[in-house]
Tab-separated table of C-alpha atoms in Angstrom:
chain	number	residue	atom	x	y	z
A	1	MET	CA	78.365	-27.649	39.789
A	2	SER	CA	79.139	-24.350	41.371
A	3	THR	CA	82.432	-23.280	42.597
A	4	LEU	CA	83.669	-25.194	45.661
A	5	ALA	CA	83.558	-23.323	48.988
A	6	LEU	CA	87.297	-24.173	49.256
A	7	LEU	CA	88.003	-22.283	46.331
A	8	GLY	CA	85.765	-19.259	47.159
A	9	GLY	CA	82.333	-20.465	46.275
A	10	LYS	CA	79.127	-20.706	48.403
A	11	PRO	CA	79.067	-23.796	50.889
A	12	VAL	CA	76.165	-26.058	50.601
A	13	ILE	CA	75.552	-25.849	54.300
A	14	ASP	CA	76.165	-22.358	55.635
A	15	ARG	CA	75.059	-22.678	59.127
A	16	GLU	CA	75.917	-24.461	62.257
A	17	LEU	CA	74.435	-27.951	62.464
A	18	SER	CA	72.314	-28.603	65.678
A	19	PRO	CA	74.096	-30.932	68.143
A	20	TYR	CA	72.634	-34.326	68.829
A	21	ARG	CA	70.748	-34.291	72.096
A	22	THR	CA	68.726	-37.157	73.532
A	23	ILE	CA	67.729	-35.743	77.012
A	24	GLY	CA	64.206	-34.458	77.269
A	25	GLU	CA	61.289	-33.905	79.703
A	26	GLU	CA	61.304	-37.564	80.889
A	27	GLU	CA	64.679	-37.335	82.130
A	28	ARG	CA	64.304	-34.109	83.869
A	29	ALA	CA	61.199	-35.506	85.697
A	30	ALA	CA	63.383	-38.503	86.777
A	31	VAL	CA	66.120	-36.291	88.152
A	32	ASP	CA	63.563	-34.219	90.086
A	33	ARG	CA	62.015	-37.352	91.559
A	34	VAL	CA	65.489	-38.508	92.733
A	35	MET	CA	66.347	-35.142	94.265
A	36	GLN	CA	63.179	-35.018	96.156
A	37	THR	CA	64.183	-38.309	97.793
A	38	GLY	CA	67.484	-36.809	98.959
A	39	GLN	CA	69.335	-40.083	98.094
A	40	LEU	CA	71.852	-39.348	95.279
A	41	SER	CA	73.848	-42.572	95.898
A	42	GLY	CA	72.936	-45.776	97.594
A	43	TYR	CA	76.341	-47.712	98.117
A	44	VAL	CA	78.067	-48.750	101.086
A	45	GLY	CA	81.412	-50.184	100.816
A	46	ALA	CA	80.927	-53.211	103.002
A	47	TRP	CA	78.858	-56.294	102.569
A	48	CYS	CA	75.361	-55.355	103.406
A	49	ASP	CA	72.009	-54.600	101.637
A	50	ALA	CA	73.443	-51.436	100.101
A	51	PHE	CA	76.714	-53.111	98.728
A	52	ASP	CA	75.035	-53.265	95.160
A	53	GLY	CA	73.729	-49.594	95.242
A	54	GLY	CA	70.354	-47.905	95.767
A	55	PRO	CA	66.977	-48.569	94.120
A	56	GLU	CA	67.680	-46.648	90.950
A	57	VAL	CA	70.751	-48.350	90.133
A	58	ARG	CA	69.154	-51.753	90.707
A	59	LYS	CA	66.125	-50.821	88.491
A	60	PHE	CA	68.470	-49.674	85.751
A	61	GLU	CA	70.551	-52.846	85.787
A	62	ALA	CA	67.363	-54.927	85.502
A	63	ALA	CA	66.096	-52.953	82.725
A	64	TRP	CA	69.416	-53.099	80.919
A	65	ALA	CA	69.715	-56.814	81.321
A	66	GLU	CA	66.052	-57.424	80.073
A	67	CYS	CA	66.716	-55.026	76.984
A	68	PHE	CA	69.966	-56.626	75.913
A	69	GLU	CA	68.834	-60.297	76.824
A	70	ALA	CA	71.691	-60.625	79.291
A	71	SER	CA	71.567	-62.545	82.434
A	72	HIS	CA	73.412	-59.956	84.624
A	73	ALA	CA	74.137	-56.152	84.130
A	74	VAL	CA	76.534	-54.142	86.364
A	75	ALA	CA	76.204	-50.441	86.153
A	76	VAL	CA	79.490	-48.309	86.544
A	77	ASN	CA	80.576	-44.839	86.087
A	78	SER	CA	82.140	-45.056	82.599
A	79	ASN	CA	83.056	-47.607	79.941
A	80	THR	CA	86.648	-47.208	81.118
A	81	SER	CA	85.663	-48.338	84.544
A	82	GLY	CA	83.836	-51.193	83.012
A	83	LEU	CA	86.736	-52.306	81.066
A	84	MET	CA	88.972	-52.163	84.177
A	85	ALA	CA	86.370	-54.311	86.056
A	86	ALA	CA	86.133	-56.756	83.161
A	87	VAL	CA	89.915	-57.138	82.864
A	88	GLY	CA	90.128	-57.609	86.596
A	89	ALA	CA	87.480	-60.105	86.622
A	90	ALA	CA	89.047	-62.205	83.875
A	91	GLY	CA	91.886	-62.559	86.265
A	92	VAL	CA	94.580	-60.683	84.222
A	93	SER	CA	97.874	-60.534	86.431
A	94	PRO	CA	101.236	-59.325	85.898
A	95	GLY	CA	102.936	-60.585	82.628
A	96	ASP	CA	99.499	-61.788	81.129
A	97	GLU	CA	98.991	-61.010	77.696
A	98	VAL	CA	95.770	-59.339	76.561
A	99	ILE	CA	95.165	-59.239	72.825
A	100	LEU	CA	93.538	-56.268	71.387
A	101	PRO	CA	93.136	-53.895	68.423
A	102	PRO	CA	95.060	-50.909	68.033
A	103	TYR	CA	92.368	-48.922	66.285
A	104	THR	CA	90.280	-47.881	69.347
A	105	MET	CA	89.980	-45.399	72.201
A	106	SER	CA	92.902	-45.516	74.506
A	107	ALA	CA	90.931	-46.923	77.510
A	108	THR	CA	90.748	-50.164	75.616
A	109	ALA	CA	94.550	-50.784	76.030
A	110	MET	CA	94.970	-49.025	79.351
A	111	ALA	CA	92.696	-51.452	81.012
A	112	PRO	CA	95.229	-54.299	81.009
A	113	LEU	CA	98.000	-52.157	82.186
A	114	ILE	CA	96.129	-51.312	85.467
A	115	TYR	CA	96.622	-54.992	86.522
A	116	GLY	CA	100.321	-55.386	84.978
A	117	GLY	CA	98.872	-57.066	81.945
A	118	VAL	CA	100.770	-56.590	78.552
A	119	PRO	CA	98.804	-55.448	75.567
A	120	VAL	CA	99.266	-57.565	72.335
A	121	PHE	CA	98.151	-55.315	69.526
A	122	VAL	CA	96.628	-57.379	66.483
A	123	ASP	CA	95.555	-55.652	63.158
A	124	ILE	CA	92.113	-55.082	62.005
A	125	GLU	CA	90.013	-56.372	59.080
A	126	PRO	CA	90.066	-54.127	56.045
A	127	GLU	CA	86.276	-54.139	55.714
A	128	THR	CA	84.876	-53.784	59.315
A	129	TYR	CA	87.881	-51.991	60.984
A	130	CYS	CA	87.446	-54.783	63.774
A	131	LEU	CA	89.910	-57.259	65.038
A	132	ASP	CA	91.078	-59.725	62.454
A	133	PRO	CA	90.222	-63.320	63.881
A	134	ARG	CA	92.835	-65.082	61.933
A	135	LEU	CA	95.510	-62.906	63.243
A	136	VAL	CA	94.342	-63.183	66.799
A	137	ARG	CA	94.560	-66.999	66.524
A	138	GLU	CA	98.092	-66.472	65.377
A	139	ALA	CA	98.857	-64.202	68.403
A	140	ILE	CA	97.548	-66.417	71.065
A	141	THR	CA	100.441	-67.914	73.315
A	142	PRO	CA	100.508	-69.721	76.700
A	143	ARG	CA	100.681	-66.074	78.431
A	144	THR	CA	97.312	-65.034	76.711
A	145	ARG	CA	94.744	-64.366	79.319
A	146	ALA	CA	92.170	-62.379	77.448
A	147	ILE	CA	90.942	-60.960	74.191
A	148	ILE	CA	89.417	-57.368	74.110
A	149	VAL	CA	87.543	-57.043	70.898
A	150	VAL	CA	86.257	-53.640	69.848
A	151	ASN	CA	82.667	-53.367	67.863
A	152	LEU	CA	84.245	-50.206	66.083
A	153	PHE	CA	81.964	-47.497	64.914
A	154	GLY	CA	79.202	-49.620	65.784
A	155	HIS	CA	79.739	-52.784	63.496
A	156	PRO	CA	80.172	-56.076	65.198
A	157	ALA	CA	83.490	-57.854	64.925
A	158	ALA	CA	83.525	-61.604	64.153
A	159	LEU	CA	82.086	-62.193	67.604
A	160	HIS	CA	80.787	-65.616	67.490
A	161	GLU	CA	84.170	-66.751	65.791
A	162	LEU	CA	86.123	-65.050	68.364
A	163	ARG	CA	83.849	-66.487	71.317
A	164	GLU	CA	84.379	-70.012	69.828
A	165	LEU	CA	88.182	-69.331	69.579
A	166	ALA	CA	88.424	-67.976	73.209
A	167	ASP	CA	86.499	-70.941	74.646
A	168	GLU	CA	88.634	-73.233	72.628
A	169	LYS	CA	91.705	-71.874	74.246
A	170	GLY	CA	90.283	-71.302	77.711
A	171	ILE	CA	90.715	-67.407	77.576
A	172	VAL	CA	88.154	-64.631	78.384
A	173	LEU	CA	86.622	-62.699	75.545
A	174	ILE	CA	85.672	-59.097	76.502
A	175	GLU	CA	83.632	-56.815	74.085
A	176	ASP	CA	84.356	-53.213	74.058
A	177	ASN	CA	80.967	-52.253	72.922
A	178	ALA	CA	81.149	-48.534	73.722
A	179	GLN	CA	79.949	-47.688	70.338
A	180	GLY	CA	77.473	-50.495	69.271
A	181	PRO	CA	74.530	-50.474	71.440
A	182	LEU	CA	71.841	-52.633	69.781
A	183	ALA	CA	74.212	-53.870	67.182
A	184	SER	CA	74.014	-57.383	66.468
A	185	GLU	CA	75.470	-60.654	64.824
A	186	ASN	CA	73.449	-63.564	63.760
A	187	GLY	CA	70.436	-62.513	65.966
A	188	ARG	CA	72.393	-61.769	69.116
A	189	TYR	CA	73.273	-58.318	70.564
A	190	ALA	CA	76.752	-57.209	70.317
A	191	GLY	CA	78.021	-56.818	73.989
A	192	THR	CA	76.430	-60.202	75.010
A	193	ILE	CA	78.358	-62.679	72.775
A	194	GLY	CA	81.676	-62.526	74.541
A	195	HIS	CA	82.129	-63.451	78.196
A	196	ILE	CA	81.762	-59.987	79.225
A	197	GLY	CA	80.380	-57.056	77.381
A	198	VAL	CA	81.140	-53.270	78.030
A	199	PHE	CA	78.755	-50.387	77.061
A	200	SER	CA	79.392	-46.675	77.290
A	201	LEU	CA	76.972	-44.091	78.433
A	202	ASN	CA	79.118	-41.148	77.789
A	203	TYR	CA	77.374	-38.029	76.528
A	204	HIS	CA	78.227	-38.293	72.885
A	205	LYS	CA	76.972	-41.933	72.419
A	206	HIS	CA	73.678	-42.868	70.883
A	207	PHE	CA	71.973	-42.603	74.343
A	208	HIS	CA	73.675	-41.577	77.479
A	209	THR	CA	73.837	-40.542	81.184
A	210	GLY	CA	76.328	-37.740	80.794
A	211	GLU	CA	79.051	-40.315	82.005
A	212	GLY	CA	78.440	-43.923	82.794
A	213	GLY	CA	78.680	-47.395	81.540
A	214	VAL	CA	77.323	-50.888	81.943
A	215	CYS	CA	78.946	-54.363	82.027
A	216	THR	CA	76.830	-57.503	81.021
A	217	THR	CA	77.467	-61.147	81.292
A	218	ASP	CA	75.711	-64.558	81.591
A	219	ASP	CA	78.492	-65.833	83.988
A	220	ASP	CA	77.709	-65.799	87.897
A	221	ASP	CA	81.304	-65.824	88.864
A	222	LEU	CA	82.315	-62.977	86.560
A	223	VAL	CA	79.348	-60.839	87.495
A	224	LEU	CA	80.356	-61.221	91.277
A	225	ARG	CA	83.917	-60.344	90.641
A	226	MET	CA	82.802	-57.062	88.593
A	227	ARG	CA	80.458	-56.030	91.422
A	228	LEU	CA	83.351	-56.396	93.920
A	229	ILE	CA	85.577	-54.491	91.862
A	230	ARG	CA	83.283	-51.861	91.458
A	231	ASN	CA	82.747	-51.218	95.171
A	232	HIS	CA	85.913	-51.727	97.258
A	233	GLY	CA	85.823	-55.549	97.077
A	234	GLU	CA	88.669	-56.026	99.595
A	235	ASN	CA	86.126	-55.429	102.192
A	236	VAL	CA	83.936	-58.287	101.395
A	237	VAL	CA	86.385	-61.130	100.418
A	238	GLU	CA	85.946	-62.608	103.982
A	239	PRO	CA	82.184	-62.526	104.395
A	240	LEU	CA	81.578	-63.884	101.034
A	241	HIS	CA	84.159	-66.731	101.687
A	242	ILE	CA	85.956	-65.997	98.370
A	243	ALA	CA	88.805	-68.260	97.813
A	244	ASP	CA	90.425	-66.383	94.991
A	245	ALA	CA	90.990	-62.890	95.765
A	246	THR	CA	92.858	-62.026	92.561
A	247	ASN	CA	92.411	-58.447	91.620
A	248	LEU	CA	89.721	-57.964	94.215
A	249	ILE	CA	91.303	-54.800	95.710
A	250	GLY	CA	88.377	-52.803	94.590
A	251	PHE	CA	87.717	-49.277	93.136
A	252	ASN	CA	85.024	-46.737	93.372
A	253	PHE	CA	83.263	-47.260	89.927
A	254	ARG	CA	79.730	-46.642	91.227
A	255	LEU	CA	76.880	-44.921	89.170
A	256	THR	CA	74.973	-42.355	91.050
A	257	GLU	CA	71.301	-42.532	91.683
A	258	LEU	CA	70.706	-39.479	89.481
A	259	SER	CA	72.542	-41.161	86.503
A	260	ALA	CA	70.814	-44.372	86.888
A	261	ALA	CA	67.446	-42.777	86.814
A	262	ILE	CA	68.440	-40.942	83.572
A	263	GLY	CA	69.702	-44.205	82.063
A	264	THR	CA	66.358	-45.896	82.801
A	265	GLU	CA	64.447	-43.217	80.827
A	266	GLN	CA	67.303	-43.187	78.005
A	267	LEU	CA	66.862	-46.937	77.731
A	268	LYS	CA	63.147	-46.548	76.909
A	269	LYS	CA	64.242	-44.485	73.932
A	270	ALA	CA	67.160	-46.459	72.856
A	271	LYS	CA	65.565	-48.168	69.853
A	272	PRO	CA	64.161	-45.313	67.857
A	273	LEU	CA	67.365	-43.161	68.803
A	274	VAL	CA	69.727	-46.015	67.368
A	275	ALA	CA	67.494	-46.630	64.403
A	276	ARG	CA	67.546	-42.944	63.391
A	277	ARG	CA	71.448	-42.897	63.516
A	278	GLU	CA	71.329	-46.135	61.379
A	279	ALA	CA	68.916	-44.683	58.954
A	280	ILE	CA	70.990	-41.497	58.538
A	281	ALA	CA	74.173	-43.513	57.719
A	282	LEU	CA	72.583	-46.094	55.418
A	283	ARG	CA	70.889	-43.321	53.478
A	284	VAL	CA	74.312	-41.583	52.860
A	285	SER	CA	75.990	-44.807	51.928
A	286	ASP	CA	73.307	-45.458	49.323
A	287	ALA	CA	73.720	-42.048	47.922
A	288	VAL	CA	77.350	-41.685	47.660
A	289	ARG	CA	77.955	-45.269	46.362
A	290	GLY	CA	79.652	-45.108	43.004
A	291	LEU	CA	81.553	-41.938	43.626
A	292	PRO	CA	85.180	-42.338	42.449
A	293	GLY	CA	87.518	-43.465	45.119
A	294	LEU	CA	84.936	-43.855	47.820
A	295	THR	CA	83.776	-46.973	49.472
A	296	PRO	CA	80.768	-46.703	51.946
A	297	PRO	CA	81.152	-48.714	55.115
A	298	MET	CA	80.521	-52.451	54.807
A	299	VAL	CA	77.682	-54.204	56.819
A	300	ARG	CA	78.672	-57.674	56.954
A	301	GLU	CA	75.892	-60.236	56.256
A	302	GLY	CA	74.098	-61.162	59.328
A	303	CYS	CA	74.984	-58.192	61.195
A	304	ARG	CA	73.356	-54.943	62.215
A	305	HIS	CA	75.668	-51.882	62.189
A	306	VAL	CA	74.390	-48.917	64.355
A	307	PHE	CA	76.847	-46.244	63.004
A	308	TYR	CA	78.348	-44.333	65.751
A	309	HIS	CA	80.599	-43.007	63.026
A	310	TRP	CA	80.020	-43.542	59.231
A	311	GLY	CA	83.438	-44.641	58.227
A	312	ALA	CA	84.284	-44.929	54.449
A	313	ARG	CA	87.501	-45.836	52.749
A	314	TYR	CA	89.172	-43.320	50.440
A	315	ASP	CA	91.560	-44.163	47.660
A	316	GLU	CA	93.698	-41.317	46.472
A	317	ALA	CA	95.088	-43.330	43.646
A	318	VAL	CA	91.666	-43.324	41.971
A	319	THR	CA	90.985	-39.655	42.393
A	320	GLY	CA	94.534	-38.011	42.189
A	321	VAL	CA	93.546	-35.919	45.122
A	322	SER	CA	94.904	-36.251	48.596
A	323	ARG	CA	92.381	-37.360	51.453
A	324	ASP	CA	93.400	-34.152	53.289
A	325	THR	CA	92.187	-32.051	50.445
A	326	VAL	CA	88.976	-33.874	49.893
A	327	VAL	CA	88.190	-33.707	53.592
A	328	LYS	CA	88.955	-29.859	53.892
A	329	ALA	CA	86.731	-29.368	50.765
A	330	LEU	CA	83.841	-31.341	52.252
A	331	ALA	CA	84.274	-29.448	55.645
A	332	ALA	CA	84.294	-26.072	53.735
A	333	GLU	CA	80.712	-27.151	52.329
A	334	GLY	CA	79.555	-27.626	55.887
A	335	ALA	CA	79.675	-31.570	56.017
A	336	PRO	CA	80.663	-32.871	59.404
A	337	VAL	CA	83.587	-34.997	58.315
A	338	TRP	CA	87.093	-35.746	59.479
A	339	GLN	CA	90.044	-37.946	58.425
A	340	GLY	CA	91.372	-40.831	60.209
A	341	TYR	CA	90.288	-41.861	63.784
A	342	VAL	CA	93.009	-42.252	66.321
A	343	ALA	CA	96.631	-43.023	65.606
A	344	PRO	CA	97.347	-46.590	66.412
A	345	LEU	CA	97.529	-47.030	70.221
A	346	TYR	CA	101.182	-48.696	70.165
A	347	LEU	CA	102.344	-45.316	68.973
A	348	LEU	CA	101.207	-43.637	72.391
A	349	PRO	CA	103.997	-42.424	74.613
A	350	ALA	CA	102.650	-45.192	76.886
A	351	PHE	CA	104.197	-47.745	74.769
A	352	GLN	CA	106.945	-45.872	72.713
A	353	ARG	CA	108.619	-44.594	75.901
A	354	ARG	CA	108.332	-47.681	77.859
A	355	LEU	CA	112.234	-48.058	78.290
A	356	ALA	CA	112.236	-44.966	80.541
A	357	ILE	CA	111.672	-46.657	83.833
A	358	GLY	CA	113.637	-49.516	84.973
A	359	ARG	CA	114.629	-52.321	82.674
A	360	ASP	CA	112.051	-51.906	79.940
A	361	GLY	CA	109.761	-50.662	82.592
A	362	PHE	CA	106.847	-52.523	84.371
A	363	PRO	CA	104.895	-54.437	83.003
A	364	PHE	CA	106.735	-54.492	79.723
A	365	ASN	CA	109.824	-56.257	81.246
A	366	LEU	CA	107.514	-59.285	81.728
A	367	SER	CA	107.082	-59.802	78.049
A	368	GLU	CA	108.880	-59.838	74.639
A	369	GLN	CA	106.164	-57.619	72.866
A	370	ARG	CA	107.434	-54.827	70.928
A	371	TYR	CA	105.529	-51.808	69.476
A	372	ASP	CA	107.362	-50.690	66.456
A	373	HIS	CA	105.862	-48.667	63.635
A	374	GLY	CA	104.433	-51.082	60.927
A	375	LEU	CA	103.130	-53.503	63.586
A	376	CYS	CA	99.613	-53.100	62.335
A	377	PRO	CA	99.846	-52.109	58.706
A	378	VAL	CA	96.211	-51.927	58.059
A	379	ALA	CA	95.423	-49.800	61.073
A	380	GLU	CA	98.253	-47.421	60.247
A	381	ARG	CA	97.269	-47.133	56.435
A	382	TYR	CA	93.696	-46.231	57.392
A	383	HIS	CA	94.653	-43.652	59.948
A	384	GLU	CA	97.282	-42.042	57.818
A	385	ARG	CA	95.666	-42.185	54.392
A	386	GLU	CA	92.268	-43.928	53.792
A	387	LEU	CA	89.549	-43.482	56.536
A	388	LEU	CA	87.044	-40.769	56.157
A	389	GLU	CA	84.442	-40.252	58.628
A	390	LEU	CA	81.114	-38.720	59.015
A	391	ALA	CA	79.973	-37.658	62.548
A	392	VAL	CA	76.635	-39.431	62.928
A	393	CYS	CA	76.240	-39.289	66.535
A	394	SER	CA	77.374	-35.702	67.023
A	395	TYR	CA	74.641	-33.602	65.159
A	396	GLU	CA	70.865	-33.773	65.019
A	397	LEU	CA	70.466	-34.360	61.189
A	398	ASP	CA	66.997	-34.044	59.841
A	399	ASP	CA	66.226	-35.188	56.252
A	400	ALA	CA	67.059	-31.915	54.728
A	401	ASP	CA	70.424	-31.920	56.639
A	402	VAL	CA	71.041	-35.432	55.302
A	403	ASP	CA	70.175	-34.112	51.835
A	404	ALA	CA	72.594	-31.269	52.122
A	405	VAL	CA	75.480	-33.583	53.494
A	406	ILE	CA	74.906	-35.794	50.284
A	407	ALA	CA	74.928	-32.602	48.028
A	408	ALA	CA	78.264	-31.609	49.659
A	409	PHE	CA	79.706	-35.129	48.654
A	410	ASP	CA	78.346	-34.815	45.237
A	411	LYS	CA	79.606	-31.332	44.735
A	412	VAL	CA	83.105	-32.127	45.956
A	413	PHE	CA	83.462	-35.414	43.999
A	414	SER	CA	82.019	-33.596	40.858
A	415	ASN	CA	84.963	-31.011	41.166
A	416	LEU	CA	87.931	-33.236	41.781
A	417	SER	CA	89.749	-31.837	38.794
A	418	ALA	CA	89.660	-28.330	40.477
A	419	LEU	CA	90.889	-29.851	43.677
A	420	SER	CA	93.821	-31.619	41.949
A	421	ASN	CA	95.245	-28.351	40.936
A	422	LEU	CA	95.596	-27.144	44.466
A	423	ALA	CA	99.304	-27.022	45.777
A	424	GLY	CA	100.430	-30.355	46.904
A	425	ASP	CA	97.980	-32.493	44.726
A	426	GLN	CA	99.027	-34.179	41.500
A	427	ALA	CA	96.156	-34.800	38.992
């Protein structure tokens, strides 16, 4: 193979890759149509016909529920808002414990804190990077109110097993399905197996509205509570004769008519958009399988993985070259890769500095939970040494681009001996 770009050679990909774009003429036409009506939002924060928003929001929610085979869909202005609505609807109150993984975007762990809930971090499975259900069972206590499971990178967690466990224990299972639209386990869509599912429509997802989100549920009580939390629910507790007003001090989580109209058009394209990301990732997996020290992402039997990210495991002990050096070499060849994902969330200052306010600080003074280094060793190991990611949803990769990315992997892994001679690596 030719000299590695990291060592002065010519890169395999010597141009900027095109960013992934999903917005087209259909979305522009929908925006123009809504603009012509002059109604950019349809909400009123009091009990009336407009409490649930305008016609575009309602149309979008109906289309979403039909697409994902859910009884109810609640449009919100972000996945973060959706998680907050879901945790509130679950009745999480000060001192209640919420089990969740540490390897996820920070919003997953912040949602319980809004209500005084205490995050309980449980480690991930080595193969799927999702919550380990065996460890979840061990972590449940009389204080446990909910589980937030994340379908990380687009692969479903052990959703049916976790739902059965949640039902057995009388707690609520919330799916953070920001990265897994149209993923599935045993024939059911991720985001519809838990009691509540939360989806993201942020601009760098498979399909999007710029910013936005959707919550799904089959439970009539939970959907009502999420609708109230979305839109100043404190104003409608009395007219709706709601006996339990827990967490019904509402927010403004409302999606605009413009965003909803875009979402309806994006939803029409969802299946081919997701299928293309999946095809790219599976092709890369097939091509690099067998490279030393590299294990492509697993797809568990009965599951569909939709590959928001392509996350492979890297073993420095096999290659004698650090992950850092391999990733730098791949990036120098033009491959859109990086190492790690996010540091385990319990290492954030929100948890590490919790002693700064009061006696341990609210709500941590209501629990015995600790957030020490080493709490979730699998997540820490993957972040620090093993996970290698390809940005599947960041670039519009045609077949030639995919060929080039595969060639970059082949080139780098065929020149490991040259890389091992770089400073800091041991052959």
